[in-house]
Amino acid sequence: MTAQSLAEIARAMVAPGKGILAADESSPTIKKRFDSISTESNEQNRQRYREMLFTTEGMAEFISGVILYDETLRQSTSDGVPFAKYLSDLGVIPGIKVDAGAKALAGYPGEKITEGLDGLRERLKEYHGLGARFAKWRAVITIGSGIPTAFCLQANAHALARYAALCQEAGIVPIVEPEVLMDGGHTLARCEAVTADMLSRTFSELHRHRVDLTGMVLKPNMVISGSECSSQASVAEVAEATVRCLKAYVPSAVPGIAFLSGGQSAEDATAHLAAMNALGGLPWALTFSYGRALQAPALKAWGGQESGFAAGQAAFLKRARLNGLATLAKYRSEMEAA
Ligand code: 5MM
């Protein structure tokens, strides 16, 4: 596969009016989500839940791609169509989470390093054969007393770049996800400083690893007040700080930026995205790659019951549609009630 086709895939992932569904919860995370609706996390329930999301009629109008977990990439619809084929036939690009999770960084209490580089070349080859055309790797950065350290930021940036280079070698577009967590009492300004440092190191490592920026998508956190900070920034302040930070550190060769939601409410994540797009004059597409902010209302409406299937699909379609409108700056909060 040529660099041109990587760029084409990347552009399709961030096409106007569309964004990405992050449905790549690992087994421990999906168990937590299912626990919240008192539903057992077994293979059958996980298949049915993901089938509910993927077979939502009309979702392809707003969803460009879906990030799958290893188990999900190997699963099929109840009619026996592999999920990857089902999505591709709809024009939705299948993707795959390839990191092996964030583990404690030895020698650096409270900090994490994402693992999964060993054997990645071989796994990417297999995933490409199974239909995946993009991948995702998430670095997790915690803000706290004396952290993050420069060492932790650098180690994670290096791993992200090694992953991205391997993806492009395999004909797979890398989603590069350096997530600065919103957990904690820190201010918006502190989040901006840490995000800026991490983005700067990430793009420097991507350059050193000869990653083609036109064939990747960045998945960052928004610049936001810590969830326990006594002073919470307004929607306009979050939009301004996030765009200021991204403009300073993300080269315009990157076709698009697809945010994670990071624990924001579904409505906040949509309002922030819409406010950023309303600022205009952006060198890259700004869209979503939400997990919780797209799925939380759908998970609740489904409730693990067949009788909740249609309600779950309606809730998912609503969030997909409103976020699609947010990418075009056409979202209004009054639409939530419609
Ligand atoms: C879907 O959530 C992913 C969780 O992965 P793990 O199960 O391995 O923890 C996560 O990587 C997700 O893709 C991004 O963080 C975006 O999700 P949110 O919920 O933050 O929008």
Tab-separated table of N, CA, C and O and ligand atoms in Angstrom, residues 21-30 32-33 50 67 69 97 99-102 136-138 140 177 179 181 219 258-264 269 289-295, ligand 1:
chain	number	residue	atom	x	y	z
A	21	LEU	N	-16.209	6.051	16.079
A	21	LEU	CA	-16.739	5.396	17.281
A	21	LEU	C	-15.614	4.565	17.897
A	21	LEU	O	-15.085	3.654	17.246
A	22	ALA	N	-15.245	4.880	19.147
A	22	ALA	CA	-14.249	4.070	19.860
A	22	ALA	C	-15.008	2.978	20.624
A	22	ALA	O	-15.624	3.243	21.653
A	23	ALA	N	-14.988	1.774	20.057
A	23	ALA	CA	-15.673	0.638	20.692
A	23	ALA	C	-14.634	-0.437	21.001
A	23	ALA	O	-14.874	-1.628	20.824
A	24	ASP	N	-13.462	0.036	21.449
A	24	ASP	CA	-12.320	-0.859	21.631
A	24	ASP	C	-12.059	-1.157	23.101
A	24	ASP	O	-10.917	-1.451	23.490
A	25	GLU	N	-13.097	-1.121	23.919
A	25	GLU	CA	-12.896	-1.421	25.343
A	25	GLU	C	-12.291	-2.813	25.484
A	25	GLU	O	-12.807	-3.787	24.912
A	26	SER	N	-11.222	-2.893	26.255
A	26	SER	CA	-10.613	-4.196	26.541
A	26	SER	C	-11.552	-4.956	27.478
A	26	SER	O	-12.505	-4.369	28.025
A	27	SER	N	-11.279	-6.232	27.719
A	27	SER	CA	-12.196	-7.039	28.551
A	27	SER	C	-12.429	-6.437	29.942
A	27	SER	O	-13.582	-6.349	30.382
A	28	PRO	N	-11.379	-5.973	30.657
A	28	PRO	CA	-11.654	-5.376	31.975
A	28	PRO	C	-12.521	-4.117	31.884
A	28	PRO	O	-13.371	-3.881	32.733
A	29	THR	N	-12.324	-3.307	30.849
A	29	THR	CA	-13.099	-2.060	30.738
A	29	THR	C	-14.553	-2.333	30.366
A	29	THR	O	-15.465	-1.737	30.938
A	30	ILE	N	-14.800	-3.255	29.443
A	30	ILE	CA	-16.195	-3.524	29.066
A	30	ILE	C	-16.923	-4.168	30.254
A	30	ILE	O	-18.117	-3.946	30.457
A	32	LYS	N	-16.430	-3.349	33.357
A	32	LYS	CA	-16.831	-2.198	34.195
A	32	LYS	C	-18.092	-1.545	33.638
A	32	LYS	O	-19.020	-1.212	34.362
A	33	ARG	N	-18.129	-1.369	32.315
A	33	ARG	CA	-19.304	-0.741	31.682
A	33	ARG	C	-20.544	-1.618	31.896
A	33	ARG	O	-21.621	-1.117	32.201
A	50	ARG	N	-22.145	-4.909	20.818
A	50	ARG	CA	-21.454	-4.273	19.684
A	50	ARG	C	-22.315	-4.370	18.421
A	50	ARG	O	-22.364	-3.441	17.624
A	67	ILE	N	-13.314	1.807	16.007
A	67	ILE	CA	-12.143	1.135	16.588
A	67	ILE	C	-12.649	-0.108	17.322
A	67	ILE	O	-13.503	-0.005	18.218
A	69	TYR	N	-11.893	-3.998	19.275
A	69	TYR	CA	-10.961	-4.736	20.126
A	69	TYR	C	-10.690	-6.062	19.426
A	69	TYR	O	-11.498	-6.517	18.591
A	97	LYS	N	-7.636	-1.617	18.054
A	97	LYS	CA	-6.738	-1.191	19.146
A	97	LYS	C	-5.602	-2.200	19.213
A	97	LYS	O	-5.850	-3.406	19.318
A	99	ASP	N	-2.592	-1.540	21.244
A	99	ASP	CA	-1.736	-1.491	22.431
A	99	ASP	C	-2.181	-2.554	23.423
A	99	ASP	O	-3.299	-3.062	23.363
A	100	ALA	N	-1.272	-2.888	24.325
A	100	ALA	CA	-1.571	-3.922	25.319
A	100	ALA	C	-1.856	-3.292	26.682
A	100	ALA	O	-1.750	-3.951	27.717
A	101	GLY	N	-2.178	-2.010	26.669
A	101	GLY	CA	-2.581	-1.352	27.909
A	101	GLY	C	-1.470	-0.547	28.556
A	101	GLY	O	-0.274	-0.738	28.274
A	102	ALA	N	-1.867	0.382	29.423
A	102	ALA	CA	-0.915	1.232	30.140
A	102	ALA	C	-0.564	0.551	31.459
A	102	ALA	O	-1.448	0.236	32.255
A	136	LYS	N	-5.069	1.927	16.687
A	136	LYS	CA	-5.029	2.916	17.765
A	136	LYS	C	-4.097	2.462	18.884
A	136	LYS	O	-4.069	1.270	19.223
A	137	TRP	N	-3.357	3.408	19.419
A	137	TRP	CA	-2.446	3.174	20.560
A	137	TRP	C	-2.623	4.362	21.499
A	137	TRP	O	-2.509	5.510	21.071
A	138	ARG	N	-2.901	4.080	22.765
A	138	ARG	CA	-3.200	5.150	23.715
A	138	ARG	C	-2.128	5.237	24.793
A	138	ARG	O	-1.824	4.247	25.458
A	140	VAL	N	-1.136	7.119	28.364
A	140	VAL	CA	-1.912	7.703	29.459
A	140	VAL	C	-0.997	8.550	30.348
A	140	VAL	O	-0.045	8.038	30.940
A	177	GLU	N	-2.666	8.471	20.074
A	177	GLU	CA	-3.504	8.985	21.179
A	177	GLU	C	-2.692	9.256	22.445
A	177	GLU	O	-2.507	8.366	23.276
A	179	GLU	N	-3.109	10.724	25.747
A	179	GLU	CA	-4.200	11.235	26.594
A	179	GLU	C	-3.686	11.786	27.908
A	179	GLU	O	-3.142	11.047	28.730
A	181	LEU	N	-4.955	12.805	31.269
A	181	LEU	CA	-6.206	12.519	31.983
A	181	LEU	C	-6.800	13.774	32.607
A	181	LEU	O	-6.069	14.659	33.063
A	219	LYS	N	-5.291	11.750	18.148
A	219	LYS	CA	-6.449	11.641	19.058
A	219	LYS	C	-6.042	12.175	20.427
A	219	LYS	O	-5.602	11.421	21.296
A	258	ALA	N	-9.023	13.877	16.048
A	258	ALA	CA	-10.278	13.267	16.507
A	258	ALA	C	-10.167	13.108	18.016
A	258	ALA	O	-9.430	12.246	18.506
A	259	PHE	N	-10.897	13.933	18.751
A	259	PHE	CA	-10.748	13.976	20.207
A	259	PHE	C	-11.288	12.722	20.900
A	259	PHE	O	-12.267	12.124	20.451
A	260	LEU	N	-10.688	12.400	22.042
A	260	LEU	CA	-11.293	11.453	22.987
A	260	LEU	C	-12.197	12.273	23.895
A	260	LEU	O	-12.071	13.499	23.977
A	261	SER	N	-13.128	11.617	24.585
A	261	SER	CA	-14.016	12.389	25.469
A	261	SER	C	-13.521	12.367	26.908
A	261	SER	O	-13.836	13.286	27.681
A	262	GLY	N	-12.805	11.334	27.303
A	262	GLY	CA	-12.061	11.332	28.565
A	262	GLY	C	-12.853	11.370	29.855
A	262	GLY	O	-12.291	11.664	30.897
A	263	GLY	N	-14.160	11.146	29.790
A	263	GLY	CA	-14.957	11.193	31.018
A	263	GLY	C	-15.861	12.412	31.084
A	263	GLY	O	-16.596	12.599	32.056
A	264	GLN	N	-15.827	13.267	30.040
A	264	GLN	CA	-16.792	14.377	29.979
A	264	GLN	C	-18.189	13.794	29.785
A	264	GLN	O	-18.340	12.694	29.249
A	269	ALA	N	-19.036	17.017	25.773
A	269	ALA	CA	-18.093	16.642	24.700
A	269	ALA	C	-18.579	17.181	23.354
A	269	ALA	O	-17.781	17.648	22.535
A	289	SER	N	-13.563	11.011	18.330
A	289	SER	CA	-13.312	9.569	18.379
A	289	SER	C	-13.688	9.149	19.794
A	289	SER	O	-12.845	8.756	20.592
A	290	TYR	N	-14.966	9.327	20.094
A	290	TYR	CA	-15.438	9.147	21.468
A	290	TYR	C	-15.792	7.691	21.766
A	290	TYR	O	-16.315	6.978	20.919
A	291	GLY	N	-15.506	7.300	23.003
A	291	GLY	CA	-15.984	6.027	23.522
A	291	GLY	C	-17.212	6.298	24.369
A	291	GLY	O	-18.361	6.205	23.919
A	292	ARG	N	-16.950	6.758	25.614
A	292	ARG	CA	-18.053	6.980	26.550
A	292	ARG	C	-19.058	8.025	26.073
A	292	ARG	O	-20.269	7.850	26.256
A	293	ALA	N	-18.603	9.121	25.467
A	293	ALA	CA	-19.534	10.187	25.099
A	293	ALA	C	-20.463	9.779	23.949
A	293	ALA	O	-21.485	10.419	23.721
A	294	LEU	N	-20.107	8.724	23.219
A	294	LEU	CA	-21.037	8.211	22.193
A	294	LEU	C	-21.857	7.058	22.728
A	294	LEU	O	-22.991	6.837	22.315
A	295	GLN	N	-21.252	6.294	23.651
A	295	GLN	CA	-21.900	5.049	24.061
A	295	GLN	C	-22.706	5.108	25.359
A	295	GLN	O	-23.612	4.283	25.537
B	1	5MM	C1	-13.217	2.788	24.387
B	1	5MM	O1	-12.333	3.085	25.433
B	1	5MM	C2	-10.941	2.803	25.227
B	1	5MM	C3	-10.587	2.116	26.501
B	1	5MM	O2	-9.610	1.239	26.289
B	1	5MM	P1	-9.186	0.227	27.479
B	1	5MM	O3	-10.344	-0.688	27.672
B	1	5MM	O4	-7.995	-0.447	26.948
B	1	5MM	O5	-8.939	1.066	28.695
B	1	5MM	C4	-10.133	4.109	25.094
B	1	5MM	O6	-8.831	3.922	24.637
B	1	5MM	C5	-10.827	5.022	24.156
B	1	5MM	O7	-10.657	4.607	22.841
B	1	5MM	C6	-10.362	6.459	24.285
B	1	5MM	O8	-9.845	6.775	25.536
B	1	5MM	C7	-11.561	7.347	24.031
B	1	5MM	O9	-12.595	6.945	24.877
B	1	5MM	P2	-13.337	8.035	25.747
B	1	5MM	O10	-14.331	7.238	26.551
B	1	5MM	O11	-12.279	8.704	26.566
B	1	5MM	O12	-13.970	8.954	24.722
